Coordinates of C-alpha atoms and ligand atoms in Angstrom, one line a residue:
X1337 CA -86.9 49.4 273.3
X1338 CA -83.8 47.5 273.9
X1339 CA -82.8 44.5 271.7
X1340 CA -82.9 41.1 273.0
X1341 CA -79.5 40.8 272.6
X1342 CA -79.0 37.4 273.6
X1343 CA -81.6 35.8 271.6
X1344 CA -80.6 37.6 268.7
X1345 CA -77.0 36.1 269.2
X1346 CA -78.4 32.9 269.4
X1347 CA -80.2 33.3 266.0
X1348 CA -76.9 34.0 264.5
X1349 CA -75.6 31.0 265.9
X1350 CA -72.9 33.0 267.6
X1351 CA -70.5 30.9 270.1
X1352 CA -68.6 33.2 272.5
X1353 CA -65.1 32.8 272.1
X1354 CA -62.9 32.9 275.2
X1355 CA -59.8 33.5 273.5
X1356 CA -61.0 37.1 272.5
X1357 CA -62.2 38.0 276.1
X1358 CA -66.3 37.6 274.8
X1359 CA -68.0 38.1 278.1
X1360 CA -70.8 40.0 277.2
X1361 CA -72.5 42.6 279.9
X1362 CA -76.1 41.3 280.4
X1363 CA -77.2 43.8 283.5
X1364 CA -79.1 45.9 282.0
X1365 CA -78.2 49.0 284.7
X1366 CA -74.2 48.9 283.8
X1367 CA -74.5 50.5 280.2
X1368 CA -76.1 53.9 280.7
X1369 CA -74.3 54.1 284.0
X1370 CA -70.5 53.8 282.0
X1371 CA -72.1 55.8 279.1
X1372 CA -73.4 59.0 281.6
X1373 CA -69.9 58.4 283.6
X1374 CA -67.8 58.8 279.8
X1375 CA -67.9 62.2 279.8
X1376 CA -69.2 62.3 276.3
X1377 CA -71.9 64.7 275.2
X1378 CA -73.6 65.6 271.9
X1379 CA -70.4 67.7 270.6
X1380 CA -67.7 64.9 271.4
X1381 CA -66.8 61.4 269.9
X1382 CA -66.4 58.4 271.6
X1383 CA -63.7 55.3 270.4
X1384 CA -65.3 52.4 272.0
X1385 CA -63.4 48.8 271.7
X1386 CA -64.8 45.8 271.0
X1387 CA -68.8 46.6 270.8
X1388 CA -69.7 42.7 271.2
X1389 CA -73.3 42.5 270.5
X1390 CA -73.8 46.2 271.3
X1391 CA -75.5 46.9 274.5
X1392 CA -72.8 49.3 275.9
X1393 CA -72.7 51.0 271.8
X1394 CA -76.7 51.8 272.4
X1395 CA -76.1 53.4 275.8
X1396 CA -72.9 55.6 274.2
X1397 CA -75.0 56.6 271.0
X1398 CA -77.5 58.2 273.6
X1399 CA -74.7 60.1 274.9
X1400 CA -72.8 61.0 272.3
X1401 CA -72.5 62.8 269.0
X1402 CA -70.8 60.2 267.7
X1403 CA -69.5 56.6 268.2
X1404 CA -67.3 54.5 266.4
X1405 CA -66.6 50.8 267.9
X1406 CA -63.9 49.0 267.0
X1407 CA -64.7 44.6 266.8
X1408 CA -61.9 42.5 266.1
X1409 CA -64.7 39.3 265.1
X1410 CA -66.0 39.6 261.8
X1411 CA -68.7 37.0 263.0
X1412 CA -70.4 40.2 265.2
X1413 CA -70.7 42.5 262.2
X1414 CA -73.9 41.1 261.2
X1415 CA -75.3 41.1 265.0
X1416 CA -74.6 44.4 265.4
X1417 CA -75.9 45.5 262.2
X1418 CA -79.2 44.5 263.6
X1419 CA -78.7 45.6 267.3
X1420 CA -77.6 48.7 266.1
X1421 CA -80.1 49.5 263.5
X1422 CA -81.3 52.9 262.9
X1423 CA -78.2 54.4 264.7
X1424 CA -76.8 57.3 262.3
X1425 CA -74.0 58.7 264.6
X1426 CA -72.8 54.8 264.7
X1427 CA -70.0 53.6 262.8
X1428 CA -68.3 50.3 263.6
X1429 CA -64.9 49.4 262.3
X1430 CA -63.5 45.9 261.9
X1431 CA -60.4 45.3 263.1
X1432 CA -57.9 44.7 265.6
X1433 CA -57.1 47.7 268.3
X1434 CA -53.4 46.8 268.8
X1435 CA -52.8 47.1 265.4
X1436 CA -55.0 49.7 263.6
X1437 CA -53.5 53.0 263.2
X1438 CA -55.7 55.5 265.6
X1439 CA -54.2 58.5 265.1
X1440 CA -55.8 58.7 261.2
X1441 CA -58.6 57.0 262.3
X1442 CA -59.3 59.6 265.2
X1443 CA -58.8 62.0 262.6
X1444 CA -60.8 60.8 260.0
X1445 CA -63.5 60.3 262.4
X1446 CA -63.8 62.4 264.4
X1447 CA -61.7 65.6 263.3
X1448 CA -62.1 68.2 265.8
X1449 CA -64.2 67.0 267.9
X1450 CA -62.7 65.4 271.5
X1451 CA -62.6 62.1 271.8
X1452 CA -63.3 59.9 274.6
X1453 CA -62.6 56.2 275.1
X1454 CA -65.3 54.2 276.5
X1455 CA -65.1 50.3 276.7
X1456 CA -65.4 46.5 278.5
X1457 CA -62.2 45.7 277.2
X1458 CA -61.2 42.2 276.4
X1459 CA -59.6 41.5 279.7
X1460 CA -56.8 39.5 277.9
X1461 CA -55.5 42.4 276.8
X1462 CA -56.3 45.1 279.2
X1463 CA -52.7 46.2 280.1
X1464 CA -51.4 46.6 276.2
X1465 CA -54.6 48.3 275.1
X1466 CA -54.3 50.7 277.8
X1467 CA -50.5 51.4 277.5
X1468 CA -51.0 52.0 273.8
X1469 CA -53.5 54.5 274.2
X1470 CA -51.7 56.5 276.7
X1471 CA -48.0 56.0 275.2
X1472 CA -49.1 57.0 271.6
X1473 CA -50.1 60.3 273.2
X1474 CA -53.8 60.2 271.3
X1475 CA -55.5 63.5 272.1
X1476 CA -57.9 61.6 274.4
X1477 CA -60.2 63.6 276.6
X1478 CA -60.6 60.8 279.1
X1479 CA -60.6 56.9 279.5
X1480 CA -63.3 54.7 281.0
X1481 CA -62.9 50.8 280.7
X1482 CA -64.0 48.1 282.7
X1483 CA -61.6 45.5 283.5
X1484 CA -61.1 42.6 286.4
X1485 CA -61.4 43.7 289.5
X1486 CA -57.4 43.0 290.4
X1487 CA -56.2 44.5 287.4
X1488 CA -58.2 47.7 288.4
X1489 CA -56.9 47.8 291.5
X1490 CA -53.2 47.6 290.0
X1491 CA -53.6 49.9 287.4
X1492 CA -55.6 52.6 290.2
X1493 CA -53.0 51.8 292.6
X1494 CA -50.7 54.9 293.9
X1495 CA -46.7 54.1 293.5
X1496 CA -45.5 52.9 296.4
X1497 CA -47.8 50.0 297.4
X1498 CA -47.9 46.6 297.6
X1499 CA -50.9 46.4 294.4
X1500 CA -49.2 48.5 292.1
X1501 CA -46.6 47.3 289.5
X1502 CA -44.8 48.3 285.7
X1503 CA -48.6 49.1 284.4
X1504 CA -49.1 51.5 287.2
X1505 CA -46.1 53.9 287.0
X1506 CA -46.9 54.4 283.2
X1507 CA -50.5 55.1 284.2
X1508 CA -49.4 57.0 287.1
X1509 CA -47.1 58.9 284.6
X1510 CA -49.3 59.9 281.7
X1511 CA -52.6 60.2 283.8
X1512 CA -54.8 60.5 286.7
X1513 CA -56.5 57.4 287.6
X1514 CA -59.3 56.1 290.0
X1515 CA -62.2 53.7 290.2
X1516 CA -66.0 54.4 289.7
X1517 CA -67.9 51.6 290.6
X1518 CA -67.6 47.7 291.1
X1519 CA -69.9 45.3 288.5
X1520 CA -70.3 41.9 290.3
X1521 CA -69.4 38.9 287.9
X1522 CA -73.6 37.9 286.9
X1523 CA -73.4 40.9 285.3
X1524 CA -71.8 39.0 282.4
X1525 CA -72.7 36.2 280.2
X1526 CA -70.9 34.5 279.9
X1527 CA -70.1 35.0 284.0
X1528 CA -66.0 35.2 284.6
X1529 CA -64.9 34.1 287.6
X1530 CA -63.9 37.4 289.0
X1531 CA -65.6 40.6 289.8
X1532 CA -64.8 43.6 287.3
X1533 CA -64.9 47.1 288.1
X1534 CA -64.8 50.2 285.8
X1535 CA -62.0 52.8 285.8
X1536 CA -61.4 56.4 284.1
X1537 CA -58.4 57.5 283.2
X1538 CA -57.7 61.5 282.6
X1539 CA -54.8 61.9 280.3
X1540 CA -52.1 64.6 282.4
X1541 CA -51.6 67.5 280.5
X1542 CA -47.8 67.5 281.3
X1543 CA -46.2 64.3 283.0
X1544 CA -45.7 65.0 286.7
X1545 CA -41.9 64.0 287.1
X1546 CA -39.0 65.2 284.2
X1547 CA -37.2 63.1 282.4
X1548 CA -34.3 63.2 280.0
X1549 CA -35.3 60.2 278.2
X1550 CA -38.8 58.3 278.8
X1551 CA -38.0 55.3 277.0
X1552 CA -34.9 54.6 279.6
X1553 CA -37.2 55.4 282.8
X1554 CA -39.5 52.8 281.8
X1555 CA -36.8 50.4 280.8
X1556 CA -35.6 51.0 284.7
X1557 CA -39.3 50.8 285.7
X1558 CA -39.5 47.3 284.0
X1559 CA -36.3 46.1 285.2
X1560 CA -37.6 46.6 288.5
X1561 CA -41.0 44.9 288.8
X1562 CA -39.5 41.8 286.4
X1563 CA -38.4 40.4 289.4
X1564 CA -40.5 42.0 292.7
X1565 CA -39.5 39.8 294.9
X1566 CA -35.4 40.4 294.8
X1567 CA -34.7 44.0 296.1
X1568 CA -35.0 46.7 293.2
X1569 CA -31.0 46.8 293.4
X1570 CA -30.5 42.8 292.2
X1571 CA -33.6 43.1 290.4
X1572 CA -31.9 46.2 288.3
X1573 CA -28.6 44.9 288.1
X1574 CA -30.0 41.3 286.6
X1575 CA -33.0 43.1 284.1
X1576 CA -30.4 46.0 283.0
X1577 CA -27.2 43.9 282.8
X1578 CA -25.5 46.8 285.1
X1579 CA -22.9 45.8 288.0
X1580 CA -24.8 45.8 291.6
X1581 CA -22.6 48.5 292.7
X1582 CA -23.6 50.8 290.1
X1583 CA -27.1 50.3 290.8
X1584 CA -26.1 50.8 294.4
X1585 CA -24.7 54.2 293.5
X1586 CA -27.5 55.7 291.6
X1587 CA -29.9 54.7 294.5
X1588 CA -28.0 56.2 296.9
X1589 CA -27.5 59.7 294.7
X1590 CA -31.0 59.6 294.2
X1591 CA -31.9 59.1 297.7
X1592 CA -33.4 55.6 297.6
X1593 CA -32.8 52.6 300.7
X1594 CA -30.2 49.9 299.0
X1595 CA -32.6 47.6 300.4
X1596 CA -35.9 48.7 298.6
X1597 CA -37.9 46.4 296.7
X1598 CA -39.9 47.6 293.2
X1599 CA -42.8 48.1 295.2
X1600 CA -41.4 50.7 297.7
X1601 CA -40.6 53.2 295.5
X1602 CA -42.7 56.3 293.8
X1603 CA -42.5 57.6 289.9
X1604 CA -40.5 60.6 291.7
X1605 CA -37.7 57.7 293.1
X1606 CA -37.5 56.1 289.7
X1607 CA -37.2 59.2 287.9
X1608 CA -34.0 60.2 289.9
X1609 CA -32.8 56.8 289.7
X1610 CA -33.3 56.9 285.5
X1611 CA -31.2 60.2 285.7
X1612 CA -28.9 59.1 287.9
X1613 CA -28.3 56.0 286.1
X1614 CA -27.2 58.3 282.8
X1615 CA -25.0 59.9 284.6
Ligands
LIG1362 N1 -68.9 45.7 274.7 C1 -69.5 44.4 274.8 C2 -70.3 44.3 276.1 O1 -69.9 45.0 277.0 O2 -71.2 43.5 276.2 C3 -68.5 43.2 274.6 C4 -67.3 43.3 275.6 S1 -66.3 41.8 275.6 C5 -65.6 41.9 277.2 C6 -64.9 42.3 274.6 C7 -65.1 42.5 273.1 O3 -63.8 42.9 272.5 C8 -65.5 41.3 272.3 O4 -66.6 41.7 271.5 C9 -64.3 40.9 271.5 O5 -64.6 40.2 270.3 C10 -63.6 42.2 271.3 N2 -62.2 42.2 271.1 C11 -61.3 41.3 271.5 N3 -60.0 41.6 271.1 C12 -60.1 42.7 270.4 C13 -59.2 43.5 269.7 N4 -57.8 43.2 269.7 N5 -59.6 44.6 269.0 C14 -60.9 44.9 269.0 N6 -61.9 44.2 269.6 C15 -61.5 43.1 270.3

């Protein structure tokens, strides 16, 4: 039997805060179908962020050998005590997910076992939970989160097009990406205004382009997008303090239009422009 989840909110007298991204999934079909989607089984872990009142924790316990769900409001830790009742391979951890230290916690609990992320993420913070995951280089089997439907769509995006942007390349450069299914917005309560969709993420075993230095190819990749609309060449000059002729230069060495805009170009054009702006 499933908990009433929202009555037993109600008897807590919880109030769902906006400002920590508290929509809540209420269709009772989108749970298992993210949980059996995971990738978890009984001999792997799951990380799951921001459990809310639990329904998306049941469905991943089903799954899993073990979850572990971090909340960032205190105010849910007594809900979830009762929603999660009788779990044993359940922990939840309060705190915040931009700040904890997941490396230890990973370790501590879940040792050898892999580890995959499953979560409706606080939409406020999609983009810096997801680049934290994937830049800390966490042993992570694979990644599924929902998220707006738009910033699925940018983050899923291949280089090149007109959706994609900074977020993308760094996805597009640490993993493979793509969309499972759309979740219209009465899924929720409360309902957002937009329609969400869930993604997965597969961490790459090996980044697909080679860099000398990361942290400078995403400087250039950030630099670019800062300003879309100017061609990548002002747009590079202005976010990297470099003289337009420069920037000129290295597009040229590394085969890229002078005229191309942010969007135009793939991880394989910024990785020649990153080298050839070392030069
Ligand atoms: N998993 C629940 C569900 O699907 O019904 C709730 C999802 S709700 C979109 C996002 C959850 O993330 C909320 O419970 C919110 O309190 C929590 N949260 C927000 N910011 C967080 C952070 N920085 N670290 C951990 N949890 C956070």
């Amino acid at each position: 039997m499933q908990p009433d989840y929202m009555s037993i909110l109600r008897r807590h007298g919880f109030t769902f805060s906006k400002a920590k991204g508290q929509n809540f999934i209420i269709n009772p079909g989108v749970c298992p179908r993210m949980a059996a989607l995971s990738g978890a089984d009984k001999n792997s872990g799951v990380l799951e962020i921001g459990p809310g009142a639990g329904a998306l924790t049941r469905a991943l316990a089903d799954v899993a050998g073990k979850v572990v769900a971090v909340e960032i409001d205190a105010r849910l830790l007594p809900v979830l005590e009762e929603t999660l009742a009788g779990l044993e391979n359940v922990t939840v951890i309060q705190g915040d997910i931009l700040q904890l230290d997941l490396q230890t916690l990973l370790q501590e609990q879940f040792g050898d076992m892999p580890v995959h992320v499953c979560a409706n993420l606080p939409y406020y913070i999609t983009s810096p939970i997801l680049m934290r995951l994937l830049e800390s280089k966490l042993p992570l089997a694979s990644i599924t989160v929902m998220a707006q439907k738009e910033a699925a769509d940018r983050l899923c995006a291949p280089m090149g097009t007109r959706e994609c942007g900074a977020v993308t390349a760094a996805v597009e450069y640490y993993a493979e990406a793509r969309q499972l299914f759309r979740v219209s917005r009465g899924s929720f309560f409360p309902a957002p205004k937009v329609d969400s969709a869930v993604l997965q993420l597969t961490p790459r075993p090996a980044p697909p382009v080679d860099l000398p230095d990361e942290a400078h190819f995403f400087r250039v990749i950030r630099a670019a997008f800062a300003q879309r609309r100017k061609t990548a060449a002002n747009a590079l000059s202005a976010g990297l303090s470099i003289e337009k002729s420069v920037i000129l230069a290295a597009m040229e060495h590394a085969g890229i239009a002078p005229e191309a805009r942010a969007e135009n170009l793939t991880l394989e054009d910024y990785a020649g422009l990153a080298r050839a702006l070392m030069l």
